JSON list of C-alpha atoms in Angstrom, two decimals:
[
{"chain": "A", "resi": 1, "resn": "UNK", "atom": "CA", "xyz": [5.21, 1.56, 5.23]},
{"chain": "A", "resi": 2, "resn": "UNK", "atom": "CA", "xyz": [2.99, 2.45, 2.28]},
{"chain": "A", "resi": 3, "resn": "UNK", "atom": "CA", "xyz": [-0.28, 4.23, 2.24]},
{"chain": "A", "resi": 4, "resn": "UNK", "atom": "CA", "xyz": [-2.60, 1.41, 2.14]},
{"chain": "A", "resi": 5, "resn": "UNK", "atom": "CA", "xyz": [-0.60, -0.51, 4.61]},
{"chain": "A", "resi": 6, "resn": "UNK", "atom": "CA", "xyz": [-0.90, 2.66, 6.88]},
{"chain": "A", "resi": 7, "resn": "UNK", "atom": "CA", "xyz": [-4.57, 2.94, 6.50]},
{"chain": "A", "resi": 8, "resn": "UNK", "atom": "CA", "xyz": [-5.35, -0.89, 7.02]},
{"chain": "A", "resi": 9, "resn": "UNK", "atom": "CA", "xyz": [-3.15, -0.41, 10.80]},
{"chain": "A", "resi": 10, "resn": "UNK", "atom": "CA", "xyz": [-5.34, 2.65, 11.28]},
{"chain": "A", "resi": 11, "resn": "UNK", "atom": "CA", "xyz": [-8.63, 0.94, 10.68]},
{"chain": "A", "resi": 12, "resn": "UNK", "atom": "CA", "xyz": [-7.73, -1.90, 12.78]},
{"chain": "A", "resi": 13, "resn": "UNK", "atom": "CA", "xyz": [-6.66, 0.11, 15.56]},
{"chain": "A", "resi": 14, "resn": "UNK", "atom": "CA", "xyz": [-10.21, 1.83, 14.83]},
{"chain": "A", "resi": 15, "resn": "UNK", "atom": "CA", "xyz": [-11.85, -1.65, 14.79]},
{"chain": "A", "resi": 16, "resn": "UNK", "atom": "CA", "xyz": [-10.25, -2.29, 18.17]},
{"chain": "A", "resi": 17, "resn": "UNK", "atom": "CA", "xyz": [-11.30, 0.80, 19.43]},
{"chain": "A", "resi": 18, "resn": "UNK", "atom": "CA", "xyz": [-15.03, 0.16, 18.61]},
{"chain": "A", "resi": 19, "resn": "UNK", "atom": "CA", "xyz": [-14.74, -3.39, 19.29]},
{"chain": "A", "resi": 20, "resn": "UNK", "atom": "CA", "xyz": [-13.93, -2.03, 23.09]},
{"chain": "A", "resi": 21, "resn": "UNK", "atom": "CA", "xyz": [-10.49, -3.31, 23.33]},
{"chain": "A", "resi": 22, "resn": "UNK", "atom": "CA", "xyz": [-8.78, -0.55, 23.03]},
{"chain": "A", "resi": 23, "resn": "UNK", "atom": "CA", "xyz": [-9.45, 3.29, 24.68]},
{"chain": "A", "resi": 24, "resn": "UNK", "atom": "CA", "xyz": [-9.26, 6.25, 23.34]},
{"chain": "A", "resi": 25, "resn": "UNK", "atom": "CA", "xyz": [-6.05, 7.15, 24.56]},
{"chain": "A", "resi": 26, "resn": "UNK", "atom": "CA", "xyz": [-4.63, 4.10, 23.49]},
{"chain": "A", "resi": 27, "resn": "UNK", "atom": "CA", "xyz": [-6.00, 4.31, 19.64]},
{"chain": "A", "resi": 28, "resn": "UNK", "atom": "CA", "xyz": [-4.74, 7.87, 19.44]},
{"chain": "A", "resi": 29, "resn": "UNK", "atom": "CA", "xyz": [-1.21, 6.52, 20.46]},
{"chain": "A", "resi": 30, "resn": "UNK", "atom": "CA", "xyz": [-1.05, 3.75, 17.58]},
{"chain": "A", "resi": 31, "resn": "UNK", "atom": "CA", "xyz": [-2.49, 6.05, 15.26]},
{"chain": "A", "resi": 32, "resn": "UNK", "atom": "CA", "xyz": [0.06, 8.84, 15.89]},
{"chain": "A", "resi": 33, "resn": "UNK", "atom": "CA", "xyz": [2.39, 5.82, 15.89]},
{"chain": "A", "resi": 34, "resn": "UNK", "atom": "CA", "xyz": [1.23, 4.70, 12.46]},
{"chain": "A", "resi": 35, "resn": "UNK", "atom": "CA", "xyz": [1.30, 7.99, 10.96]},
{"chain": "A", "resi": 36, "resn": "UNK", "atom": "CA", "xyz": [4.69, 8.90, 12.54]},
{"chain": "A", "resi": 37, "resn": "UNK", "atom": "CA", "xyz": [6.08, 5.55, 10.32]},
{"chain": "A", "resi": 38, "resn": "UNK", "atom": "CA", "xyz": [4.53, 6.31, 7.46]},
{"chain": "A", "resi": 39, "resn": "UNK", "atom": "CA", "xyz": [5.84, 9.93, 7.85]},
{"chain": "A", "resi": 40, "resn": "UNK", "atom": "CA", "xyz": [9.36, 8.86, 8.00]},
{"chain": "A", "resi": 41, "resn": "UNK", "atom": "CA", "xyz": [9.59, 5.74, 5.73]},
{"chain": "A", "resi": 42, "resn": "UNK", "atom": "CA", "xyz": [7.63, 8.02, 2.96]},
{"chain": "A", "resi": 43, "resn": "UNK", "atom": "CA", "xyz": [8.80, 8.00, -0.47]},
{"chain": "A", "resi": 44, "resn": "UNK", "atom": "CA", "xyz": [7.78, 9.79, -3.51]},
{"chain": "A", "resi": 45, "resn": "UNK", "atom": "CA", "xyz": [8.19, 9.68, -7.23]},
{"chain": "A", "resi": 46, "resn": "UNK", "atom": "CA", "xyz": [8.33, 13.47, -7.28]},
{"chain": "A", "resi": 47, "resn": "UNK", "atom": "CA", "xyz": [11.33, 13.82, -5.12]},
{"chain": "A", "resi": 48, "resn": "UNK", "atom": "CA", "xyz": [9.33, 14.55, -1.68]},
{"chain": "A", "resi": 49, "resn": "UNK", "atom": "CA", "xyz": [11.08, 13.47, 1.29]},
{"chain": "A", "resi": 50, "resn": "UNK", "atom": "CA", "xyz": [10.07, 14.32, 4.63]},
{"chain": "A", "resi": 51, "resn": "UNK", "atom": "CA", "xyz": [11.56, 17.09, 6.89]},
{"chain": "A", "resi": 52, "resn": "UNK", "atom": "CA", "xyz": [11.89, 17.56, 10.48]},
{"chain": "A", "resi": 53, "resn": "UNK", "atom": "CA", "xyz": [12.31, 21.44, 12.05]},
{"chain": "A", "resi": 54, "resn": "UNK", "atom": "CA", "xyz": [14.29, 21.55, 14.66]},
{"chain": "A", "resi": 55, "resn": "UNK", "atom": "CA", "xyz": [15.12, 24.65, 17.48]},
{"chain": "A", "resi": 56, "resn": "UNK", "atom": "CA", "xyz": [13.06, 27.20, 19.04]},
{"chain": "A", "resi": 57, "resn": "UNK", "atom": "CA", "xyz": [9.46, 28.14, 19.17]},
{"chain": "A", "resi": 58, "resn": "UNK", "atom": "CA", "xyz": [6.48, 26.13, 17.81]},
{"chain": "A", "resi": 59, "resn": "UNK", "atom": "CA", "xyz": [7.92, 24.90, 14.31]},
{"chain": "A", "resi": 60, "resn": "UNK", "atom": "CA", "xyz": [10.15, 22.70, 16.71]},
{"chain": "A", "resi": 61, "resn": "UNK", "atom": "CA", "xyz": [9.23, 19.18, 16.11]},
{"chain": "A", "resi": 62, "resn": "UNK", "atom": "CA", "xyz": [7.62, 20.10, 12.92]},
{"chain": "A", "resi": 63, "resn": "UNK", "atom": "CA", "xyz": [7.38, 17.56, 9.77]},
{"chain": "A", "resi": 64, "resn": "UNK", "atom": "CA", "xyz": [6.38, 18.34, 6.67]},
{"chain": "A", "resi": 65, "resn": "UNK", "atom": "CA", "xyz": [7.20, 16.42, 2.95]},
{"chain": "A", "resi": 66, "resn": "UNK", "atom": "CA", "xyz": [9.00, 18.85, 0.56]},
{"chain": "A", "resi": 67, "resn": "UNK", "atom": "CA", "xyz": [11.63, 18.60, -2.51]},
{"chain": "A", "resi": 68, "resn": "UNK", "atom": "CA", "xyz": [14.04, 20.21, -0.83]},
{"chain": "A", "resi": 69, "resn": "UNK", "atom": "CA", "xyz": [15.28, 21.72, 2.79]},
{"chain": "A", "resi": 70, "resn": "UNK", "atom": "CA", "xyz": [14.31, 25.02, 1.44]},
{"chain": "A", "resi": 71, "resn": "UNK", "atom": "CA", "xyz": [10.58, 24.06, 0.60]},
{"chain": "A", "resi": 72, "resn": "UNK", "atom": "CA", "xyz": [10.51, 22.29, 3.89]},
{"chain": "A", "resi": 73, "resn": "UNK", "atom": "CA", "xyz": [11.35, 25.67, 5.32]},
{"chain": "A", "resi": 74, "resn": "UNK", "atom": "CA", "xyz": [9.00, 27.51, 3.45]},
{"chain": "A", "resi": 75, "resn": "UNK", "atom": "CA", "xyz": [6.46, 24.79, 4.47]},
{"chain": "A", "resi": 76, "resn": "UNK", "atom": "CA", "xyz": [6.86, 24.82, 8.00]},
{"chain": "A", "resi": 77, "resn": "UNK", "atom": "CA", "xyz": [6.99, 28.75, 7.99]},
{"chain": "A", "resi": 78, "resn": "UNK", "atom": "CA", "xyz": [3.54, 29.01, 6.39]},
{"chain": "A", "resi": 79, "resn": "UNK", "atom": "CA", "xyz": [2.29, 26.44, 8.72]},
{"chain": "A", "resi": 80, "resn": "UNK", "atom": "CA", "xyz": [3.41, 28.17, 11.44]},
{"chain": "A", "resi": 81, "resn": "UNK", "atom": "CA", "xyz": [2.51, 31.81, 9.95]},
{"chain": "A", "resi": 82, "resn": "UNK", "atom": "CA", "xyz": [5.85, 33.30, 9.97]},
{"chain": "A", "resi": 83, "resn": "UNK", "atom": "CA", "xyz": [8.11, 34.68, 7.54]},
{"chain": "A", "resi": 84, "resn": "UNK", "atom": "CA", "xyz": [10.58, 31.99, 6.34]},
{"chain": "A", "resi": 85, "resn": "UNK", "atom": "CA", "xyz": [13.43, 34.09, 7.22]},
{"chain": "A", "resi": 86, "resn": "UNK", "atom": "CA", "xyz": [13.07, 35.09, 10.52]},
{"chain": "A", "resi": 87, "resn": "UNK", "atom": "CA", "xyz": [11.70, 31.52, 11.05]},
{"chain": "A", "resi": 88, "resn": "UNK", "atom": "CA", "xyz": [14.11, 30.32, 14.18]},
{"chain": "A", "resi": 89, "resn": "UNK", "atom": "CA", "xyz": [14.70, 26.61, 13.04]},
{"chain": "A", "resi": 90, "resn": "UNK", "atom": "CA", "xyz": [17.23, 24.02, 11.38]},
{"chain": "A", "resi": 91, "resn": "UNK", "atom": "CA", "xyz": [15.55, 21.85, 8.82]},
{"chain": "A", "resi": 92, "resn": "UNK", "atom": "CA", "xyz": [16.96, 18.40, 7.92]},
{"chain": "A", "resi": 93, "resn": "UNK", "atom": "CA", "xyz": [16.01, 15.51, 6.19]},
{"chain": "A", "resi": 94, "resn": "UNK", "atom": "CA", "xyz": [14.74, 12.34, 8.08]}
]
């Protein structure tokens, strides 16, 4: 999915949401579920890719778009205010 095919899905969804067809809970699950595809089917003329941590502690779960599995690491590490060494988690491509 590209970016503008992502954002027209997430203004529906908000159209439905305002419309009253849809509540709150529900919006926030096809917008998560929106994002999540665009997340994984993202491609980039620079090389990004996206990046899933994976083990203990909070990074678990984590996705961010790097060049490589060591940016990703670095990435995640920031986000999650940690040293990238000591950061407990295996990071692979999606």
């Amino acid at each position: 999915m590209d970016r503008i095919s992502a954002l027209r899905n997430i203004e529906e969804t908000l159209r439905d949401f305002e419309a009253g067809e849809a509540d709150l809970a529900a919006t926030e699950e096809r917008v998560v579920g929106i994002l999540r595809t665009y997340a994984t089917d993202f491609e980039s003329e620079e090389g990004l890719r996206p990046y899933r941590a994976t083990g203990a502690g909070q990074a678990h779960g984590l996705v961010v778009v790097a060049e490589s599995e060591s940016a990703a690491r670095d990435r995640i590490a920031d986000l999650v205010d940690v040293d990238s060494a000591a950061l407990d988690v295996d990071v692979s491509p999606i």
